Short mmCIF file of C-alpha atoms in Angstrom, two decimals:
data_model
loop_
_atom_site.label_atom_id
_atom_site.label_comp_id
_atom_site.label_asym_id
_atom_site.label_seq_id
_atom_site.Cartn_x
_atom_site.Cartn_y
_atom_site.Cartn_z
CA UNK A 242 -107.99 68.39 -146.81
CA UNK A 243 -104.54 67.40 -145.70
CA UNK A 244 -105.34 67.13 -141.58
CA UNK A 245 -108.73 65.69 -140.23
CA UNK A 246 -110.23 69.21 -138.76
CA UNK A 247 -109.62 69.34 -135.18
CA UNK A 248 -105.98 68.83 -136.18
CA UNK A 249 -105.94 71.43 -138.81
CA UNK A 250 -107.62 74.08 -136.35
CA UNK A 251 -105.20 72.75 -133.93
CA UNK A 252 -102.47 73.75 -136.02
CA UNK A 253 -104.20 77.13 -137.13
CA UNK A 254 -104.56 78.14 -133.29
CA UNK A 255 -100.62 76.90 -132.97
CA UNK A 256 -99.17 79.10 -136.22
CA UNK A 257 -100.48 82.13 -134.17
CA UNK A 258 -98.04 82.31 -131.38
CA UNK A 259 -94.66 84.11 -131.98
CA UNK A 260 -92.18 82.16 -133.15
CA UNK A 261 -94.01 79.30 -134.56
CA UNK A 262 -94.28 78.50 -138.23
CA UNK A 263 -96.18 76.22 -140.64
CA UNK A 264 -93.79 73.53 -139.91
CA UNK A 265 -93.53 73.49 -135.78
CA UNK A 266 -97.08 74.49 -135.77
CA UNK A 267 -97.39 71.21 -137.59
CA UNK A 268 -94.61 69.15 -135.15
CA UNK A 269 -96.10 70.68 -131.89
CA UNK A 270 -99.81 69.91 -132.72
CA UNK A 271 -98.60 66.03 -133.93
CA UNK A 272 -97.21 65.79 -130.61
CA UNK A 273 -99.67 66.74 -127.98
CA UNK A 274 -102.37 65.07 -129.95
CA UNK A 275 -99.98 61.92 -128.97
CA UNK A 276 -99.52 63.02 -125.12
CA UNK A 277 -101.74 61.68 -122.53
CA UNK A 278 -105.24 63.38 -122.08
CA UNK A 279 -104.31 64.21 -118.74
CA UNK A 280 -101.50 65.81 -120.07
CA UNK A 281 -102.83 67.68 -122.36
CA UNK A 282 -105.47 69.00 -120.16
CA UNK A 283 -103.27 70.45 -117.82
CA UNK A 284 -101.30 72.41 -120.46
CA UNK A 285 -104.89 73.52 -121.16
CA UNK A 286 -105.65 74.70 -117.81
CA UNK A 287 -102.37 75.93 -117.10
CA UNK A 288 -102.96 78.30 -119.83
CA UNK A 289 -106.24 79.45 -118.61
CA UNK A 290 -105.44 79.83 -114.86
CA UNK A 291 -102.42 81.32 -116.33
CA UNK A 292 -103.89 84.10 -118.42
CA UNK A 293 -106.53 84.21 -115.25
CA UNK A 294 -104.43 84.75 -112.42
CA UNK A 295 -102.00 87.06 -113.94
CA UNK A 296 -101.78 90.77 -113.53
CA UNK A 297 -99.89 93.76 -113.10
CA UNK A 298 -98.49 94.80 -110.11
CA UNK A 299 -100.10 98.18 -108.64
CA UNK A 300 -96.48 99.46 -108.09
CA UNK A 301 -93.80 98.25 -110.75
CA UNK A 302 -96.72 97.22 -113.23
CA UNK A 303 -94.60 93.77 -113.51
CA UNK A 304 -96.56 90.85 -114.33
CA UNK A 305 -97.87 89.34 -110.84
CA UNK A 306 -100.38 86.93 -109.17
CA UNK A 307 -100.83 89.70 -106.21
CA UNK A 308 -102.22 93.40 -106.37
CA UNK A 309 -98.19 93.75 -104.74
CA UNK A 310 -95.40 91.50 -106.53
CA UNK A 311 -92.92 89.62 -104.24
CA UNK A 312 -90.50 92.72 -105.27
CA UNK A 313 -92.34 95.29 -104.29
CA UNK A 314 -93.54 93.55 -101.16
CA UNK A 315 -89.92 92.60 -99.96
CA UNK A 316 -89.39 95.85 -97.26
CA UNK A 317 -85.29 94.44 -97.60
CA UNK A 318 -85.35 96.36 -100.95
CA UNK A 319 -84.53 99.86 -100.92
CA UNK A 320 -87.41 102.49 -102.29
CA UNK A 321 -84.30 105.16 -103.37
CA UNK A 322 -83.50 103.56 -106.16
CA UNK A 323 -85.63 102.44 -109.11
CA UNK A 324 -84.53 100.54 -112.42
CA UNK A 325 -86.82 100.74 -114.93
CA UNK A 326 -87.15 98.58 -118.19
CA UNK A 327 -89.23 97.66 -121.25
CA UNK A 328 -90.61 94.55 -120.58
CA UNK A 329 -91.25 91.72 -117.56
CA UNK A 330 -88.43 89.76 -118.54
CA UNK A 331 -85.85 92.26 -118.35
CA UNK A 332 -86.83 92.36 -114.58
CA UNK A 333 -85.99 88.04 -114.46
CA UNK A 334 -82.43 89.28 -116.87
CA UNK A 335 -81.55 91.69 -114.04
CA UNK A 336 -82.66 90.05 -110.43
CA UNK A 337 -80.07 86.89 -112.86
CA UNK A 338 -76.99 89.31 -112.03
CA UNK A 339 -77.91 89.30 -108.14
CA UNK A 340 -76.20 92.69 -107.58
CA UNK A 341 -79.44 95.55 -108.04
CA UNK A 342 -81.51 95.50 -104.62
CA UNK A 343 -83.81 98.59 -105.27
CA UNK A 344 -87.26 98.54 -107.05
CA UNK A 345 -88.63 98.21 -110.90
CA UNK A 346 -90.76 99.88 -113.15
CA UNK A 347 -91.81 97.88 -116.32
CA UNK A 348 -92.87 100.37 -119.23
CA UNK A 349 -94.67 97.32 -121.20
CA UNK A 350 -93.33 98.38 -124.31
CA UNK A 351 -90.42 100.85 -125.70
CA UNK A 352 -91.59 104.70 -127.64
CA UNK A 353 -91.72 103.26 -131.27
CA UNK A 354 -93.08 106.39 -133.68
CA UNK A 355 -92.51 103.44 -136.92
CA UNK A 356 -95.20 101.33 -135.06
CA UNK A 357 -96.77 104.04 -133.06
CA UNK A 358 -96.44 103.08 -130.04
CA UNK A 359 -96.11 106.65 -127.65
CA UNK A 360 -95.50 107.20 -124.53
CA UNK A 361 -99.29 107.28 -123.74
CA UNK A 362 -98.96 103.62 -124.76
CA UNK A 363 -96.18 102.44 -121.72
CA UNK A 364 -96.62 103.20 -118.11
CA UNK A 365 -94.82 106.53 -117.92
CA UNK A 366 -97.79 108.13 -115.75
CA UNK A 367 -97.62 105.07 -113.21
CA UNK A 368 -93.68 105.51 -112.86
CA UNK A 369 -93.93 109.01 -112.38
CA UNK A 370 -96.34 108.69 -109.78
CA UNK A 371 -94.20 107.07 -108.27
CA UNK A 372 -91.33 109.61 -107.86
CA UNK A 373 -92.39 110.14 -104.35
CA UNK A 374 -89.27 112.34 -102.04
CA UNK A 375 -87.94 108.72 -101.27
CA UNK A 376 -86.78 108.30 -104.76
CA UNK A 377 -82.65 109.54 -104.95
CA UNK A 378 -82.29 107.50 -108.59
CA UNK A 379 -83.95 106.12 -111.57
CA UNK A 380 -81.93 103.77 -113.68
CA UNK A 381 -82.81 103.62 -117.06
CA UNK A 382 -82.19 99.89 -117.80
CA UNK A 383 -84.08 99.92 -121.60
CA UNK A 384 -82.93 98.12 -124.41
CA UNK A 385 -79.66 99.62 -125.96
CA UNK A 386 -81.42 99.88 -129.17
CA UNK A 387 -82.43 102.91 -130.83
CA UNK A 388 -85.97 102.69 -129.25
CA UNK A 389 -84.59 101.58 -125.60
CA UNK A 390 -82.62 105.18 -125.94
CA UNK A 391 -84.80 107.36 -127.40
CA UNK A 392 -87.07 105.99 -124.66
CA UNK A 393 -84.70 106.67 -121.71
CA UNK A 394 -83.62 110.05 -123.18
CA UNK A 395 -87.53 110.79 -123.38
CA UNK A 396 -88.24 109.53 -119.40
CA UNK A 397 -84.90 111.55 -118.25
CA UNK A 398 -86.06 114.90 -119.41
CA UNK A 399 -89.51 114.05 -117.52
CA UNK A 400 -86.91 113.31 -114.48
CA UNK A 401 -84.47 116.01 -114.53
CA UNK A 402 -86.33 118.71 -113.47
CA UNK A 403 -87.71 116.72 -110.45
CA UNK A 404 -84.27 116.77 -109.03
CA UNK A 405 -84.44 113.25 -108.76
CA UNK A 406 -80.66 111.22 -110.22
CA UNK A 407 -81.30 109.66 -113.66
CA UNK A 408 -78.95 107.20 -115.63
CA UNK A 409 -78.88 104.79 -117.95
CA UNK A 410 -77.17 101.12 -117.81
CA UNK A 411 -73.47 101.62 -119.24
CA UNK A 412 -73.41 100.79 -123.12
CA UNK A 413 -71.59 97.31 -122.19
CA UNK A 414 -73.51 95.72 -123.90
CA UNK A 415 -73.99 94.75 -127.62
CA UNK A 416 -75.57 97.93 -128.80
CA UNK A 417 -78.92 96.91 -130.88
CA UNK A 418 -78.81 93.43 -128.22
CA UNK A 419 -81.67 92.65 -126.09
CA UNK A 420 -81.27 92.89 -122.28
CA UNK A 421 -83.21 90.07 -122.14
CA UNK A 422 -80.41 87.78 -123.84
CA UNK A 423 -77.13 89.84 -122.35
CA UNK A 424 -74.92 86.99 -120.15
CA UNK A 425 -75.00 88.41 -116.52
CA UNK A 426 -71.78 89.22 -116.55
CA UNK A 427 -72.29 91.77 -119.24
CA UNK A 428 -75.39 93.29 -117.18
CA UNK A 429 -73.06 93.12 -114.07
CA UNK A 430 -70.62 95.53 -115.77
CA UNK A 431 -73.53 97.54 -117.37
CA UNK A 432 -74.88 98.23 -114.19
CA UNK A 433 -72.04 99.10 -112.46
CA UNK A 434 -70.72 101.54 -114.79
CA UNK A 435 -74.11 103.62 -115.25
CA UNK A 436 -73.58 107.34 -116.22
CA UNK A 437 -75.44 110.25 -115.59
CA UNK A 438 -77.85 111.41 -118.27
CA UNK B 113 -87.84 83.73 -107.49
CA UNK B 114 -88.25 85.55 -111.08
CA UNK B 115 -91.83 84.82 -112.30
CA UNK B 116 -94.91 84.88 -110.59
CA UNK B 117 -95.73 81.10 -109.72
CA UNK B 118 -99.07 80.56 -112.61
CA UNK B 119 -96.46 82.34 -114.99
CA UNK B 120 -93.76 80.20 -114.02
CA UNK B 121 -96.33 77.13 -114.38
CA UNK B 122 -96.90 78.00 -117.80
CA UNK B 123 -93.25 78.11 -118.53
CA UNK B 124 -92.60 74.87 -117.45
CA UNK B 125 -95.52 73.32 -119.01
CA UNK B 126 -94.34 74.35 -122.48
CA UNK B 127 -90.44 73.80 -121.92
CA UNK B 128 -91.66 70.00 -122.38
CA UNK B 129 -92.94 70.80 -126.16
CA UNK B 130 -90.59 69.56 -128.95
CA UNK B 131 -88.36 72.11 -129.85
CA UNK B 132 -89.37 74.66 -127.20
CA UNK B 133 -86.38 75.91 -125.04
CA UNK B 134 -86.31 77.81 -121.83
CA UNK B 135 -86.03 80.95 -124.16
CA UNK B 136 -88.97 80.50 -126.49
CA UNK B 137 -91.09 78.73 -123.43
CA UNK B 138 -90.52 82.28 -121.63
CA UNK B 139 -91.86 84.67 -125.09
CA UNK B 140 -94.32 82.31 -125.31
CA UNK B 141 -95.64 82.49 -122.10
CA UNK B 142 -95.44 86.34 -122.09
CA UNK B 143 -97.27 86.25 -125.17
CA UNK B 144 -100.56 83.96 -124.27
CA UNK B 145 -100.84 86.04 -120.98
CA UNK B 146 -101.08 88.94 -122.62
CA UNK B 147 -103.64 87.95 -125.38
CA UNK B 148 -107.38 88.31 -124.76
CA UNK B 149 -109.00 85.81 -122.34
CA UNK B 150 -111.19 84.29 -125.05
CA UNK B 151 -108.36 83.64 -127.46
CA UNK B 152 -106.73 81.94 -124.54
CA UNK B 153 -109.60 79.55 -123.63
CA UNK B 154 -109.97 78.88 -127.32
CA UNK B 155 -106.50 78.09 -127.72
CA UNK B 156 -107.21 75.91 -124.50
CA UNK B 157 -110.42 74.05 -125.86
CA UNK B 158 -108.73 73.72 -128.96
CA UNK B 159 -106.09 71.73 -127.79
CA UNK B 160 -107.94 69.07 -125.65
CA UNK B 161 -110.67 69.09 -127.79
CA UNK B 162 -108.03 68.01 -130.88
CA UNK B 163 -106.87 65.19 -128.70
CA UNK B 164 -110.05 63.89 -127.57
CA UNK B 165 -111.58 64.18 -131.33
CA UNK B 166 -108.90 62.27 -132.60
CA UNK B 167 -108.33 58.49 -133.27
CA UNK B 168 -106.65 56.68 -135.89
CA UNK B 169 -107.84 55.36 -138.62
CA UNK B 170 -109.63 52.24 -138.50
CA UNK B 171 -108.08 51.05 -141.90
CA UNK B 172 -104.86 53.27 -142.95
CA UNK B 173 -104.12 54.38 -139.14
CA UNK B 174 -104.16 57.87 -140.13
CA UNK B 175 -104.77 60.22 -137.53
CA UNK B 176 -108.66 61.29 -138.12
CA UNK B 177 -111.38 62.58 -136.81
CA UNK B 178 -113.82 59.52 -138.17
CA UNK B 179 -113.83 55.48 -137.49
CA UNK B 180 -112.38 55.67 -141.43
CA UNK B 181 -110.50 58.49 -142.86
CA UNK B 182 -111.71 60.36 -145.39
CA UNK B 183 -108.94 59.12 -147.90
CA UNK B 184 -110.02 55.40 -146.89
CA UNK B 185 -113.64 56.37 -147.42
CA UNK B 186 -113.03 58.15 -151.12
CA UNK B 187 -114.48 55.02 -153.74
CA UNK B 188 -112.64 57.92 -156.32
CA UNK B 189 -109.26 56.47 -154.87
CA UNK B 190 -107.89 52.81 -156.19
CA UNK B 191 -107.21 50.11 -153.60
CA UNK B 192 -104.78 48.71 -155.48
CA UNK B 193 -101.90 50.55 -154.41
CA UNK B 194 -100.83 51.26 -150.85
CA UNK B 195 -98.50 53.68 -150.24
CA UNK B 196 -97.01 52.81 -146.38
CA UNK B 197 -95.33 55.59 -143.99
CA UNK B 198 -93.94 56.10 -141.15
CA UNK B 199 -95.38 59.34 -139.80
CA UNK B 200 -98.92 60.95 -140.48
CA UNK B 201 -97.26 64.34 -141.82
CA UNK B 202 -95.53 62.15 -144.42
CA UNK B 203 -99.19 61.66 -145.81
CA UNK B 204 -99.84 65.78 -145.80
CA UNK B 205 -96.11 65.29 -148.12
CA UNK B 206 -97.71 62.57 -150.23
CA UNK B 207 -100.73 64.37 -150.95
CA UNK B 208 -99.24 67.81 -151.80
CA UNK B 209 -97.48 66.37 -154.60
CA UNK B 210 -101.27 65.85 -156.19
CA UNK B 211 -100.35 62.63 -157.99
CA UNK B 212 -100.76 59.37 -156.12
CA UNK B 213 -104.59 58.08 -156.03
CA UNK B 214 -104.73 54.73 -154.42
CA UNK B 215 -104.60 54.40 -150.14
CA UNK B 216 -101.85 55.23 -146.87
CA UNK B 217 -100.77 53.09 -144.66
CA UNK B 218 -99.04 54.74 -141.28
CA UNK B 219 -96.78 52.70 -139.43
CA UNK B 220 -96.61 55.06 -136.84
CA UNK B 221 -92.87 54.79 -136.32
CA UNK B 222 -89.63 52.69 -138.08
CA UNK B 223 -88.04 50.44 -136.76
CA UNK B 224 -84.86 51.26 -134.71
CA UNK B 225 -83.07 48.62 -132.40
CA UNK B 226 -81.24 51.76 -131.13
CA UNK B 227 -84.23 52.95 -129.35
CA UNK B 228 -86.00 49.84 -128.86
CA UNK B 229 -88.23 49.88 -131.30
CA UNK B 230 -89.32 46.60 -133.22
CA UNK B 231 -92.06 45.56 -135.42
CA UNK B 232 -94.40 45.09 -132.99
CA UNK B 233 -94.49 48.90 -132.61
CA UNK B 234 -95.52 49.65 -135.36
CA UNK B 235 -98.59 49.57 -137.64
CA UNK B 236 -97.07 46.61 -139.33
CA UNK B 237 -99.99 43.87 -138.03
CA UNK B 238 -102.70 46.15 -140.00
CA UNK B 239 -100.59 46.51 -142.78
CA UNK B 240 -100.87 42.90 -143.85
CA UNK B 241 -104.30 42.42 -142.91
CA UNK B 242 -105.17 44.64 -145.59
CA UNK B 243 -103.43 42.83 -147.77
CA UNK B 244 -106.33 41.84 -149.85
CA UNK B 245 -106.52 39.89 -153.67
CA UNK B 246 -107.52 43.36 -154.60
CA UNK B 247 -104.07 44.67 -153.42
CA UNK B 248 -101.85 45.21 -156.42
CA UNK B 249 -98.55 47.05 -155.10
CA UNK B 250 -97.85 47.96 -151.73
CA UNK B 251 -95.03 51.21 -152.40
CA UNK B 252 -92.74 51.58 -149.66
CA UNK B 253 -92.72 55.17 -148.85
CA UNK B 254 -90.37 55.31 -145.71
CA UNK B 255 -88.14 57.92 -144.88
CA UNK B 256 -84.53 57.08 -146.74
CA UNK B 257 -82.60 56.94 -143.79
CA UNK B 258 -81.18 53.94 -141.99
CA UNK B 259 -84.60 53.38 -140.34
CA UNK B 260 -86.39 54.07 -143.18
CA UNK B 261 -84.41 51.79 -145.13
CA UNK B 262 -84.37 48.98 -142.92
CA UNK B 263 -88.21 48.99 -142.42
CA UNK B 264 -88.94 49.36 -146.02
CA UNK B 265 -86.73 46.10 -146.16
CA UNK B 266 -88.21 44.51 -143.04
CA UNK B 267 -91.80 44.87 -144.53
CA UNK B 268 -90.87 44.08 -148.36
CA UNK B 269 -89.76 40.49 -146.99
CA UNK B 270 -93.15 39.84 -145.35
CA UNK B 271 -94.48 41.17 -148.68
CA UNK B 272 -92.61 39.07 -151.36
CA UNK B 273 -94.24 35.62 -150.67
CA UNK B 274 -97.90 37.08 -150.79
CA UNK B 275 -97.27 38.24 -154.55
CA UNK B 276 -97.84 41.55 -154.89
CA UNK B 277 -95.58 44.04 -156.11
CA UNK B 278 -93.30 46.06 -153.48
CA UNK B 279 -91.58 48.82 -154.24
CA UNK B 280 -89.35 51.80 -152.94
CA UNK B 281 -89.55 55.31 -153.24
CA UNK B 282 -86.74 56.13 -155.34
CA UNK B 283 -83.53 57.73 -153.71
CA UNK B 284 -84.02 60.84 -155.47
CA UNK B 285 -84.27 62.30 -152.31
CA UNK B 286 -81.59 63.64 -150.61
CA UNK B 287 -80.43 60.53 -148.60
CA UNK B 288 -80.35 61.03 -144.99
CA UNK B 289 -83.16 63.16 -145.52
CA UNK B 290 -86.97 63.58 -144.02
CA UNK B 291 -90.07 62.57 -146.41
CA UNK B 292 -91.80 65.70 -144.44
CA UNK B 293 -89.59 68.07 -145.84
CA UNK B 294 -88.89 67.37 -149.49
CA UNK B 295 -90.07 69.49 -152.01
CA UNK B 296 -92.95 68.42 -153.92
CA UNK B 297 -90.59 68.14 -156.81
CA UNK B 298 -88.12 66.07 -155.44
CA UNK B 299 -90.79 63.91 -153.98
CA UNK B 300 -92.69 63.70 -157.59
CA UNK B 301 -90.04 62.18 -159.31
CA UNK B 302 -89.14 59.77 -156.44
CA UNK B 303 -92.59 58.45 -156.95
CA UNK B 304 -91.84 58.41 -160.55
CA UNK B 305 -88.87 56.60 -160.19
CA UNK B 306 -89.84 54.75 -157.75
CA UNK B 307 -88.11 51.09 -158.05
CA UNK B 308 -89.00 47.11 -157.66
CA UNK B 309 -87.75 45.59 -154.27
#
């Protein structure tokens, strides 16, 4: 036994997140068994009230503290047009670029056949019930990888016929990037050169 | 504001971890809120329950669960030789090589004037203490850096006059190196080699 046990199963609960390895697993757990106890109890909680507090939104299905985000519940934003992406973060990599003042939709995921993940799997239904007479244009904002298309393709034909305008953030970008690390200058020229799809 | 204020608390909270940027704090975050309550609280409880369980060593200063550590308490292991080191993990390196039996000694730190750091930080009080007649060789197991180096030296002075044997991890190491992340080989035949000071 290299690690007295409550270190050890410190470490084991540490190696689990994403990311973290043997080694930081090892470097992270030496260090906040040095931090103050107050310290480390408030990581603690903040995890808890964290995981606790957080949920989706009713509307964009973004992570949120209210049944309504902040987004959906600013009335400044425009309901015509709606950008949606993969994941919560893209949301934080677009609102960076300060230029896209419409709503969201997050899909919580991109269609994946390799790791099954199908459309009954994201929050297609929820966005579609959304496509009230309001609605002049969906932006397809997923990742330019081969999933982030093949999901946009698969959205826009569930779009087109609605008469509803569908496109898709201009290919700017890296292709096979991830919005989530594109500068915001790069989004800011993705967005503003969207095509029809 | 681009996160939802418990999610944005979270972030923040483990931005302050070594080696966690305002990238990985962010896929962290999104990770733990979207695991399972439970593994969240355990994750939680594990964390404050490691730093309240632990204490160091009441002879070697090892980080342990117990008054003594269970290396200090093994009769199987010689007390002849002490094996001193600056970090804790460096003990996990020690062992994994399967081929020193006596006792540790953690200094908890070496010495660096550049960061104020001077002997009175560090474990180096308890080190001569246990100095007993039944002490034999005290090995000098410090990383071989500058600080390493100079503590090894620092502590091999107090050392001479009491007549036991002090020596040094040889240099087989790569010098400028980290004890915690040698290969078990290298670090076998630096014991091996391992020279008088």
């Amino acid at each position: 036994m290299l690690f007295a046990r409550p270190l050890a199963e410190l470490i084991a609960q540490l190696e689990k997140l994403p990311g973290v390895g043997p080694k930081s697993a090892q470097r992270l757990a030496f260090h906040i068994i040095r931090l103050p106890t107050d310290d480390v109890r408030r990581l603690a909680d903040t995890l808890v009230e964290a995981r606790d507090a957080l949920r989706l939104c009713s509307q964009c299905q973004n992570i949120s503290a209210q049944e309504v985000c902040p987004i959906c519940d600013d009335t400044r934003r425009t309901v015509a047009q709606i950008c949606v992406v993969g994941d919560p973060q893209d949301i934080a990599a677009m609102e960076r670029i300060n230029e896209f003042k419409g709503r969201y939709h997050v899909l919580h995921g991109l269609l994946n056949p390799m790791e099954g993940i199908s459309p009954e799997d994201l929050k297609v239904r929820e966005l579609l019930d959304r496509l009230t007479d309001e609605v002049e244009e969906v932006i397809l904002a997923t990742n330019p990888t081969i999933e982030g298309d093949a999901t946009a393709l698969y959205i826009a034909k569930l779009i087109k016929p609605l008469d509803i305008r569908v496109t898709r953030l201009a290919h700017g970008m890296p292709v096979g990037g991830e919005l989530d690390y594109a500068d915001s200058a790069t989004l800011l020229s993705a967005l503003e050169y969207r095509r029809e799809l």
